[in-house]
């Protein structure tokens, strides 16, 4: 009774804000669902078993194709490329029946709205006529050359009774890259159920934040859990980066937990049907619907999962492996066990969210919102160690600020806690071991004495020093002791490697892996100017992509691209949260430390991917990057690698003298939930036609 009275009292007190949020949420629901694409679950044509190429669709180009369609087809998807550049103009798409000449699709699409390497789906305006067994697709554009998108086509014939022409020139043996799709009621019901659950969950979360005004650590922990459950479903198995690799490693750790001596497992646990690495495809939803509660049926065929545990740091895999072990012991099938393992990873991340928001003395809502950004939600439910890394990184930042503003001497239990964080983080991903060195800058008064500060920081930095030594031992030996002979590839200069390749050019395929000689640390030492130029060029052209990616613009394997306008709103919400007045203000030298931290970690990432991903053949012979960026860039760096240092970046822009009141935080939180609802609906719409 008292709870109901309190609830009504809070409603009366906050009725204006509650009404505004409710109206905004309902408006967004209506707008988003009105633009929600068709729920298309059955793909008639268009698997990935062919080689593709791209033709630029500018104002001088008209592309026509005739492709077969099945009688239940209700939409057609075309694959476009943006060439990683800003394009302008419009594309015209017309689709008509070859027999009845019925115009099923006629639309104009702004080139700026087309997403790179993603299917653009057009729903037929009416039911496909029985006589139309084929449709003619006509594509044209008013874009200038160099500002137009490209259209994918197959470099081998894929369809029967098809044709493909470019500017009336028949392209024999080629086909337009097309997918035709049909509506499936089971997928429609799945989507409707998930959308209804999302609307109810978000409504409850907003009411909880506005009316009950809970402690922030409780609010964001519950939010991370609920949102994580939704992301667990909408991000299909194996689509996050390297999830299959980490899953099979976790299976081997599960074998150790369960005492399996030969490290073999039934092949049913490695059945990857309806899963497509790094792509969020609707077939994954279909498998979830079909098999989630089905009984386990072992094949009796025992095989060893891929990967080797020797020399690997296994602690980050413990939550995942524990979930897998429990799932195997109770007889879960592969897909159920997979989601159960994801669930255990989510629980660990939710614990990190709770502890981080509770520990940090200020900026609680800022760190809370950052920890439920789309990228963090994806990593929290993926079977990878990224949830472990990001969770501990944010917890490390929370303790750093707590110690920095500490009014009392730090307790031993907190020192032990931070040591465990550093010991867990440094071996997991060495690049983030630098976060341990931040505690050196905590004022001496927080430790009680200079001696205690020195001892504590030495202890905290031991894991980082060991991890760095393991990575830097060979380069340091090369630099200072010159242990490597000139014939060793580790000591080859860039020019020597080039001479070696050219001298043996007949033995290599310039487009294959045979030529690939890895860039070495000596390349940096002997060509510092050239390497620095590559680094500057990489940062210049990629920093915006990394920043947006760290928040979650690029999900799955960097293939599920969130619309840029949503990302801009996301950044605006974070900025609004930064404008909320805080009782504590970060001094200039801590901001300087944050800048140094971001630069050091960013530079380490650049060097690491320069050495591990950039082959000398790419550096010397690859002209693709020269055409796009004006020269070679470092490849392989993703925005998610910068997610752990986002708090250090955003803390730079906090200002104590002006800003919003603390009461505005709950409205900022609700605004973010409304945005996240739009993102979830977009992901569903994307996946159901992908």
XYZ file of C-alpha atoms in Angstrom, residues 234-510:
277
model
C 19.116 -9.630 -32.210
C 22.877 -10.240 -32.679
C 22.915 -13.758 -34.097
C 25.528 -16.407 -33.207
C 28.943 -16.111 -34.857
C 28.310 -12.617 -36.242
C 30.434 -10.685 -33.662
C 34.139 -10.560 -34.532
C 35.929 -13.922 -34.099
C 33.096 -15.418 -32.028
C 33.572 -18.871 -33.545
C 37.272 -18.887 -32.643
C 36.596 -17.892 -29.037
C 33.689 -20.368 -28.797
C 35.908 -23.308 -29.754
C 38.604 -22.198 -27.311
C 35.947 -21.964 -24.582
C 34.805 -25.501 -25.490
C 38.332 -26.757 -24.816
C 38.436 -24.965 -21.457
C 35.067 -26.573 -20.694
C 36.656 -29.946 -21.433
C 39.300 -29.195 -18.814
C 36.624 -28.155 -16.303
C 34.747 -31.395 -16.920
C 37.861 -33.569 -16.818
C 37.805 -34.626 -20.481
C 41.341 -35.875 -21.003
C 41.481 -36.257 -24.796
C 40.032 -32.755 -25.408
C 37.435 -34.123 -27.844
C 33.791 -33.110 -28.118
C 30.764 -34.413 -29.990
C 30.505 -32.848 -33.436
C 26.934 -31.688 -32.705
C 28.421 -28.832 -30.655
C 30.243 -27.588 -33.776
C 27.238 -27.562 -36.092
C 27.277 -24.060 -37.563
C 24.344 -24.288 -39.957
C 22.393 -21.016 -40.469
C 25.345 -19.031 -39.111
C 27.503 -16.804 -41.295
C 30.663 -15.379 -39.774
C 30.666 -11.599 -39.243
C 27.203 -11.162 -40.820
C 23.933 -10.710 -38.945
C 21.650 -12.913 -41.054
C 17.990 -13.807 -40.517
C 18.774 -17.513 -40.828
C 20.244 -17.253 -37.332
C 16.833 -16.194 -36.013
C 15.304 -19.164 -37.797
C 17.635 -21.612 -36.102
C 16.952 -20.044 -32.710
C 13.194 -20.464 -33.251
C 13.523 -24.064 -34.453
C 16.034 -25.482 -32.002
C 16.111 -23.486 -28.780
C 14.120 -25.991 -26.699
C 14.839 -29.108 -28.749
C 16.441 -32.111 -26.956
C 20.126 -32.852 -27.412
C 20.891 -35.503 -30.052
C 24.547 -36.528 -29.973
C 26.136 -37.843 -33.173
C 28.786 -39.988 -31.485
C 31.447 -38.449 -33.730
C 34.140 -36.971 -31.476
C 36.366 -34.200 -32.829
C 38.784 -31.619 -31.407
C 37.695 -27.973 -31.481
C 39.950 -25.627 -33.433
C 42.610 -23.560 -31.705
C 45.301 -24.266 -29.156
C 45.133 -23.370 -25.459
C 48.889 -23.573 -24.958
C 50.315 -20.189 -24.011
C 46.885 -18.537 -23.858
C 45.548 -16.538 -20.934
C 42.395 -18.409 -19.941
C 40.905 -16.273 -17.146
C 38.765 -14.079 -19.489
C 37.069 -17.220 -20.805
C 35.931 -18.497 -17.399
C 32.381 -17.014 -17.427
C 31.797 -18.362 -20.946
C 33.323 -21.777 -20.224
C 31.327 -22.088 -17.014
C 28.111 -21.485 -18.958
C 29.139 -24.061 -21.567
C 30.042 -26.637 -18.906
C 26.718 -26.253 -17.090
C 24.865 -26.435 -20.404
C 26.637 -29.667 -21.337
C 26.045 -31.224 -17.942
C 22.280 -30.607 -18.044
C 22.002 -31.809 -21.652
C 21.379 -28.583 -23.566
C 21.588 -28.709 -27.344
C 24.227 -26.679 -29.164
C 22.179 -23.530 -29.799
C 20.717 -23.431 -26.260
C 24.147 -23.985 -24.727
C 25.576 -21.243 -26.936
C 23.055 -18.703 -25.647
C 23.576 -19.942 -22.089
C 27.301 -19.212 -22.440
C 26.448 -15.743 -23.749
C 24.181 -15.270 -20.734
C 27.031 -16.012 -18.298
C 29.259 -13.505 -20.097
C 26.466 -10.939 -19.772
C 26.183 -11.613 -16.024
C 29.897 -10.883 -15.576
C 29.560 -7.652 -17.543
C 26.491 -6.559 -15.552
C 28.535 -7.055 -12.369
C 31.249 -4.802 -13.834
C 28.619 -2.174 -14.677
C 27.247 -2.245 -11.134
C 30.688 -2.000 -9.495
C 31.936 0.699 -11.907
C 28.955 3.021 -11.416
C 28.912 2.410 -7.665
C 32.666 2.985 -7.254
C 33.149 6.119 -9.322
C 32.668 9.255 -7.143
C 31.298 11.447 -9.965
C 30.161 11.091 -13.577
C 28.104 8.034 -12.619
C 25.518 8.528 -15.363
C 28.245 9.223 -17.931
C 30.052 5.959 -17.320
C 26.701 4.175 -17.027
C 25.520 5.372 -20.441
C 28.904 4.573 -22.015
C 28.677 1.026 -20.668
C 25.316 0.466 -22.390
C 26.323 1.855 -25.773
C 25.569 -0.540 -28.677
C 29.202 -1.662 -28.985
C 29.424 -2.468 -25.272
C 26.104 -4.323 -25.366
C 27.287 -6.434 -28.289
C 30.571 -7.309 -26.598
C 28.762 -8.089 -23.338
C 26.793 -10.899 -24.994
C 29.367 -12.171 -27.483
C 31.406 -15.277 -26.756
C 34.684 -13.366 -26.711
C 36.886 -11.928 -23.983
C 35.990 -8.343 -24.965
C 33.302 -8.140 -22.250
C 35.998 -9.056 -19.715
C 38.396 -6.420 -21.093
C 35.880 -3.571 -21.374
C 34.274 -4.341 -18.008
C 37.613 -4.300 -16.167
C 38.816 -1.216 -18.082
C 35.824 0.832 -16.917
C 36.162 -0.538 -13.392
C 39.824 0.496 -13.426
C 38.821 4.029 -14.454
C 36.225 4.144 -11.669
C 38.802 3.206 -9.015
C 41.303 5.674 -10.445
C 38.878 8.582 -9.963
C 37.801 7.280 -6.551
C 41.394 7.157 -5.336
C 42.211 10.503 -6.896
C 39.371 12.246 -5.015
C 39.711 10.064 -1.903
C 39.237 11.912 1.372
C 40.491 8.980 3.459
C 43.470 6.645 3.163
C 42.879 3.815 0.678
C 42.013 0.514 2.356
C 43.964 -2.692 1.747
C 40.894 -4.450 0.304
C 40.641 -1.800 -2.415
C 44.331 -2.184 -3.276
C 43.781 -5.939 -3.606
C 40.740 -5.315 -5.795
C 42.641 -2.983 -8.133
C 45.571 -5.421 -8.296
C 43.175 -8.172 -9.386
C 41.775 -5.823 -12.046
C 45.277 -5.028 -13.341
C 46.323 -8.674 -13.172
C 43.239 -9.675 -15.147
C 43.445 -6.884 -17.714
C 47.128 -6.778 -18.666
C 47.530 -10.384 -19.936
C 44.094 -10.335 -21.634
C 45.043 -7.495 -24.016
C 48.456 -6.025 -23.450
C 47.552 -2.653 -24.955
C 45.320 -1.861 -21.970
C 48.021 -2.649 -19.417
C 48.909 1.063 -19.624
C 45.744 1.774 -17.603
C 47.590 0.415 -14.554
C 50.140 3.235 -14.781
C 47.389 5.829 -14.245
C 47.380 5.018 -10.512
C 50.906 6.453 -10.263
C 49.312 9.903 -10.518
C 46.999 9.427 -7.532
C 47.969 11.986 -4.827
C 50.238 10.716 -2.048
C 47.717 11.665 0.647
C 45.372 8.943 -0.630
C 47.984 6.322 0.336
C 48.911 7.862 3.695
C 52.631 8.081 2.940
C 55.043 8.276 0.016
C 56.515 4.864 0.881
C 53.084 3.217 0.800
C 52.331 4.900 -2.518
C 55.545 3.594 -4.098
C 55.007 0.050 -2.829
C 51.368 0.023 -3.933
C 52.126 1.283 -7.438
C 54.991 -1.163 -7.898
C 52.620 -3.995 -6.989
C 49.877 -2.691 -9.293
C 52.267 -2.272 -12.222
C 53.888 -5.720 -11.969
C 51.281 -7.428 -14.243
C 51.619 -4.624 -16.805
C 55.436 -4.785 -16.771
C 55.415 -8.566 -17.200
C 52.912 -8.325 -20.074
C 54.910 -5.571 -21.794
C 58.161 -7.501 -21.393
C 56.601 -10.530 -23.057
C 55.693 -8.409 -26.081
C 58.749 -6.125 -26.224
C 61.534 -8.565 -25.345
C 62.436 -9.402 -28.944
C 62.336 -5.819 -30.311
C 64.329 -4.547 -27.352
C 66.921 -7.259 -27.846
C 67.129 -6.312 -31.494
C 67.495 -2.622 -30.716
C 70.051 -2.796 -27.965
C 71.925 -6.077 -28.451
C 71.607 -6.578 -32.222
C 71.072 -10.293 -31.759
C 69.516 -10.901 -35.187
C 71.654 -11.620 -38.229
C 71.051 -9.672 -41.452
C 69.604 -12.804 -43.083
C 66.841 -13.008 -40.485
C 63.530 -11.564 -41.681
C 63.228 -9.701 -38.396
C 66.211 -7.566 -39.339
C 65.374 -6.925 -43.004
C 64.876 -3.305 -43.924
C 62.010 -2.299 -46.156
C 64.332 -1.933 -49.171
C 66.030 -5.293 -48.490
C 62.651 -7.001 -48.329
C 61.595 -5.300 -51.558
C 64.798 -6.479 -53.269
C 64.203 -10.009 -51.954
C 60.651 -10.062 -53.327
C 61.576 -8.599 -56.719
C 64.534 -10.982 -57.049
C 62.171 -13.914 -56.615
C 59.140 -12.367 -58.257
C 58.632 -15.357 -60.552
C 58.104 -17.552 -57.506
C 55.332 -15.393 -56.096
C 51.835 -14.328 -56.992
C 51.648 -10.587 -56.390
